[in-house]
Coordinates of C-alpha atoms in Angstrom, one line a residue:
Q17 CA 6.9 -54.8 -59.3
E18 CA 10.7 -54.3 -59.3
A19 CA 10.2 -50.6 -59.6
Q20 CA 7.7 -50.6 -56.7
L21 CA 10.2 -52.6 -54.7
R22 CA 13.0 -50.1 -55.4
E23 CA 10.6 -47.2 -54.5
A24 CA 9.7 -49.0 -51.2
L25 CA 13.3 -49.6 -50.4
A26 CA 14.1 -45.9 -51.1
R27 CA 11.3 -44.8 -48.8
L28 CA 12.6 -47.2 -46.2
R29 CA 16.1 -45.9 -46.4
E30 CA 14.8 -42.3 -46.3
S31 CA 12.7 -43.1 -43.2
E32 CA 15.7 -44.8 -41.5
A33 CA 17.8 -41.8 -42.3
R34 CA 15.3 -39.4 -40.8
Y35 CA 15.0 -41.6 -37.7
R36 CA 18.8 -41.8 -37.4
S37 CA 19.1 -38.0 -37.8
F38 CA 16.4 -37.5 -35.2
V39 CA 18.2 -39.9 -32.8
E40 CA 21.6 -38.4 -33.4
D41 CA 20.4 -34.8 -33.0
S42 CA 18.4 -35.5 -29.9
A43 CA 19.3 -34.0 -26.5
Y44 CA 18.7 -37.5 -24.9
G45 CA 21.0 -40.5 -25.1
F46 CA 19.5 -43.3 -27.1
F47 CA 20.5 -46.9 -26.7
E48 CA 19.5 -50.4 -27.9
I49 CA 20.1 -53.7 -26.1
D50 CA 19.5 -57.0 -28.0
L51 CA 18.2 -60.3 -26.5
E52 CA 21.8 -61.3 -25.5
G53 CA 22.2 -58.2 -23.4
T54 CA 24.7 -56.5 -25.7
I55 CA 24.6 -53.0 -27.1
P56 CA 24.2 -52.9 -30.9
S57 CA 23.6 -49.1 -31.3
V58 CA 23.9 -45.8 -29.4
N59 CA 23.7 -42.1 -30.3
R60 CA 26.2 -39.3 -29.7
V61 CA 24.7 -38.2 -26.4
A62 CA 24.8 -41.7 -25.0
C63 CA 28.5 -41.8 -25.8
E64 CA 29.0 -38.5 -24.0
I65 CA 27.2 -39.9 -21.0
A66 CA 29.3 -43.0 -21.0
D67 CA 32.5 -41.1 -21.5
C68 CA 33.6 -43.3 -24.4
P69 CA 33.3 -43.4 -28.2
A70 CA 30.7 -45.5 -30.0
E71 CA 33.1 -48.3 -30.9
D72 CA 33.8 -48.9 -27.2
L73 CA 30.1 -49.2 -26.5
I74 CA 28.8 -51.2 -29.4
G75 CA 29.1 -55.0 -28.8
R76 CA 29.6 -54.7 -25.1
A77 CA 27.3 -56.1 -22.5
F78 CA 25.2 -53.4 -20.9
V79 CA 25.9 -54.9 -17.4
S80 CA 29.6 -54.0 -17.8
F81 CA 28.6 -50.4 -17.2
L82 CA 26.8 -51.1 -13.9
P83 CA 28.4 -51.4 -10.5
P84 CA 27.8 -54.7 -8.7
E85 CA 25.1 -53.3 -6.4
E86 CA 23.0 -52.3 -9.4
L87 CA 23.1 -55.6 -11.3
E88 CA 20.2 -57.4 -9.7
R89 CA 17.8 -54.5 -9.9
A90 CA 18.7 -53.6 -13.5
G91 CA 18.5 -57.2 -14.5
E92 CA 15.0 -57.5 -13.0
D93 CA 13.8 -54.3 -14.7
L94 CA 15.2 -55.5 -18.1
G95 CA 13.6 -58.9 -17.7
K96 CA 10.2 -57.2 -17.1
V97 CA 10.6 -55.2 -20.3
L98 CA 11.6 -58.2 -22.3
A99 CA 8.6 -60.1 -20.9
G100 CA 6.3 -57.5 -22.4
A101 CA 5.4 -55.6 -19.2
P102 CA 4.0 -52.1 -19.7
N103 CA 6.4 -49.1 -19.4
A104 CA 6.9 -48.5 -15.6
G105 CA 8.3 -45.1 -16.2
A106 CA 11.9 -43.7 -15.8
R107 CA 14.3 -45.6 -13.5
T108 CA 17.5 -44.3 -12.0
Y109 CA 20.7 -46.4 -11.8
R110 CA 24.3 -45.8 -10.9
M111 CA 26.5 -46.1 -13.9
R112 CA 30.3 -46.7 -13.9
T113 CA 32.0 -45.3 -17.0
P114 CA 35.3 -46.7 -18.5
T115 CA 37.0 -43.6 -17.1
G116 CA 36.1 -44.6 -13.5
R117 CA 33.4 -42.0 -13.0
V118 CA 30.2 -43.0 -11.3
K119 CA 27.1 -41.2 -12.6
Q120 CA 23.4 -41.2 -11.8
I121 CA 21.5 -42.1 -15.0
E122 CA 17.8 -41.9 -15.6
V123 CA 16.6 -44.6 -18.0
N124 CA 13.3 -45.0 -19.8
S125 CA 13.1 -48.2 -21.9
I126 CA 10.5 -50.0 -24.1
A127 CA 10.5 -53.4 -25.9
V128 CA 10.9 -53.4 -29.7
K129 CA 8.7 -55.9 -31.5
R130 CA 9.0 -57.3 -35.0
D131 CA 6.3 -59.6 -36.4
G132 CA 4.8 -59.7 -33.0
R133 CA 8.0 -60.9 -31.3
I134 CA 10.2 -58.8 -28.9
V135 CA 13.6 -58.6 -30.5
A136 CA 15.3 -55.8 -28.5
V137 CA 15.0 -53.0 -25.9
E138 CA 15.3 -49.4 -26.8
G139 CA 15.4 -46.5 -24.5
T140 CA 16.7 -43.1 -23.5
L141 CA 19.4 -42.0 -21.1
V142 CA 19.6 -38.8 -19.1
D143 CA 22.5 -37.8 -16.9
V144 CA 21.0 -36.6 -13.6
T145 CA 24.2 -36.7 -11.6
A146 CA 24.1 -33.0 -10.9
E147 CA 20.5 -33.1 -9.8
H148 CA 21.2 -36.1 -7.6
V149 CA 24.1 -34.4 -5.9
A150 CA 22.0 -31.2 -5.4
N151 CA 19.2 -33.3 -3.9
S152 CA 21.6 -35.1 -1.6
Q153 CA 23.1 -31.9 -0.5
L154 CA 19.7 -30.4 0.1
Q155 CA 18.7 -33.5 2.1
E156 CA 21.9 -33.2 4.2
L157 CA 21.2 -29.5 4.8
H158 CA 17.6 -30.3 5.7
A159 CA 18.8 -33.0 8.1
E160 CA 21.3 -30.6 9.6
L161 CA 18.7 -27.9 10.0
E162 CA 16.3 -30.4 11.7
Q163 CA 19.1 -31.4 14.0
R164 CA 19.9 -27.8 14.8
V165 CA 16.2 -27.0 15.4
E166 CA 15.9 -30.0 17.7
Q167 CA 19.1 -29.0 19.5
R168 CA 18.0 -25.4 19.8
T169 CA 14.5 -26.4 21.0
A170 CA 16.1 -28.6 23.7
E171 CA 18.4 -25.7 24.7
L172 CA 15.4 -23.3 24.9
A173 CA 13.4 -25.9 26.9
A174 CA 16.3 -26.3 29.3
A175 CA 16.8 -22.6 29.5
N176 CA 13.0 -22.1 30.1
E177 CA 13.1 -24.8 32.8
Q178 CA 16.1 -23.1 34.4
L179 CA 14.3 -19.7 34.3
V180 CA 11.2 -21.2 35.9
R181 CA 13.4 -22.6 38.7
E182 CA 15.2 -19.3 39.1
I183 CA 11.9 -17.4 39.2
A184 CA 10.5 -19.8 41.8
A185 CA 13.7 -19.5 43.8
R186 CA 13.7 -15.7 43.5
S187 CA 10.0 -15.6 44.5
A188 CA 10.7 -17.8 47.5
S189 CA 13.7 -15.6 48.4
E190 CA 11.8 -12.4 48.0
A191 CA 8.9 -13.8 50.1
S192 CA 11.4 -14.9 52.8
L193 CA 13.1 -11.4 52.6
R194 CA 9.7 -9.7 53.0
E195 CA 8.9 -11.9 55.9
S196 CA 12.3 -11.2 57.5
E197 CA 11.8 -7.4 56.9
E198 CA 8.4 -7.5 58.4
Q199 CA 9.7 -9.3 61.5
F200 CA 12.5 -6.9 61.9
R201 CA 10.2 -3.9 61.4
S202 CA 7.8 -5.3 63.9
L203 CA 10.6 -5.9 66.5
A204 CA 12.2 -2.5 65.8
E205 CA 8.9 -0.5 66.2
K206 CA 8.1 -2.3 69.4
S207 CA 11.5 -1.7 70.9
P208 CA 11.8 1.2 73.4
N209 CA 15.3 1.8 72.1
M210 CA 16.2 3.8 69.0
V211 CA 16.8 1.5 66.0
F212 CA 18.2 2.8 62.8
I213 CA 20.1 1.5 59.8
N214 CA 23.0 3.5 58.3
Q215 CA 23.9 2.3 54.8
G216 CA 26.8 4.0 53.1
G217 CA 26.6 7.1 55.2
R218 CA 22.9 7.4 54.8
V219 CA 20.1 6.6 57.2
V220 CA 17.7 4.2 55.4
F221 CA 15.6 3.2 58.4
A222 CA 14.7 4.8 61.7
S223 CA 12.2 3.5 64.2
D224 CA 9.4 5.5 65.8
A225 CA 11.5 5.9 69.0
C226 CA 14.0 8.0 67.1
E227 CA 11.7 10.9 66.4
P228 CA 10.9 12.1 70.0
T229 CA 14.5 11.4 71.2
L230 CA 16.4 13.0 68.4
G231 CA 14.0 15.7 67.4
Y232 CA 13.9 14.8 63.8
T233 CA 11.0 13.2 61.9
R234 CA 11.6 9.9 60.1
D235 CA 11.4 11.6 56.7
E236 CA 14.1 14.1 57.8
L237 CA 16.4 11.3 59.1
C238 CA 16.0 9.3 55.9
A239 CA 16.4 12.3 53.5
P240 CA 19.2 11.8 50.9
D241 CA 21.1 14.9 52.1
F242 CA 20.9 14.2 55.8
D243 CA 24.3 13.6 57.4
F244 CA 24.1 11.1 60.2
R245 CA 27.2 12.6 61.8
S246 CA 25.2 15.7 62.7
L247 CA 23.6 13.5 65.4
L248 CA 26.9 13.1 67.2
A249 CA 28.8 15.5 69.5
P250 CA 32.1 16.7 68.0
D251 CA 34.1 14.9 70.6
S252 CA 32.5 11.5 69.7
L253 CA 33.1 11.8 65.9
D254 CA 36.5 10.2 66.0
V255 CA 35.4 7.2 68.1
V256 CA 32.3 6.6 65.9
E257 CA 34.3 6.9 62.7
R258 CA 37.0 4.4 63.9
M259 CA 34.2 2.0 64.9
H260 CA 32.5 2.5 61.5
T261 CA 35.8 1.7 59.8
R262 CA 36.2 -1.5 61.8
H263 CA 32.6 -2.5 61.0
R264 CA 33.3 -2.0 57.3
A265 CA 36.4 -4.2 57.6
G266 CA 34.2 -7.0 58.9
Q267 CA 35.3 -6.7 62.6

């Protein structure tokens, strides 16, 4: 029996060594919390996450690494695990390291039972600070983009409304102009006097009364190369040009 006991102890030590090797070489941080809330063991990665050596972690209360705003939630979650509740999945907490850094830590924990009694809590730690920062920045960018889209949409709606008003005003103005032109044309054509419009040295309108009196058709009078001064006798050119200059000056 003594030989069997020694063999069993050897296998136990070998199993514990394999487990310890697995824990130490893992890419995750491993931790243990006893029923008093203190930390009896951690692995290398957990020390790296906590920014301190193992001797500064072991024996300390786990709540000393949590900022005040996380204490209530973390305590409730730990209490559920110690009460035997099923694993609720990974939970994320803010962690304050001895160096003053605040990190986002993802924790997955389970209850450890011996002889049917819960004696501790073990779990893994993952530093998700970088992902949290990236997600926060992404959310900020998304919010900024939404704000810009809303602002741009409002600007486009205002511009569209302004365009509709301008089109309506222009349409009303054009209708009024057409009505005014029709009234003028009707009056000009009915007048027994010659009526013409000289714009920039070019005849742009001539009434029907101009043709029999002047001897030119309307198309000839309104031709681009027609010189309205040819309608005047030479001795009247100076008088007309002086009057034209005064008109252009607004007199």
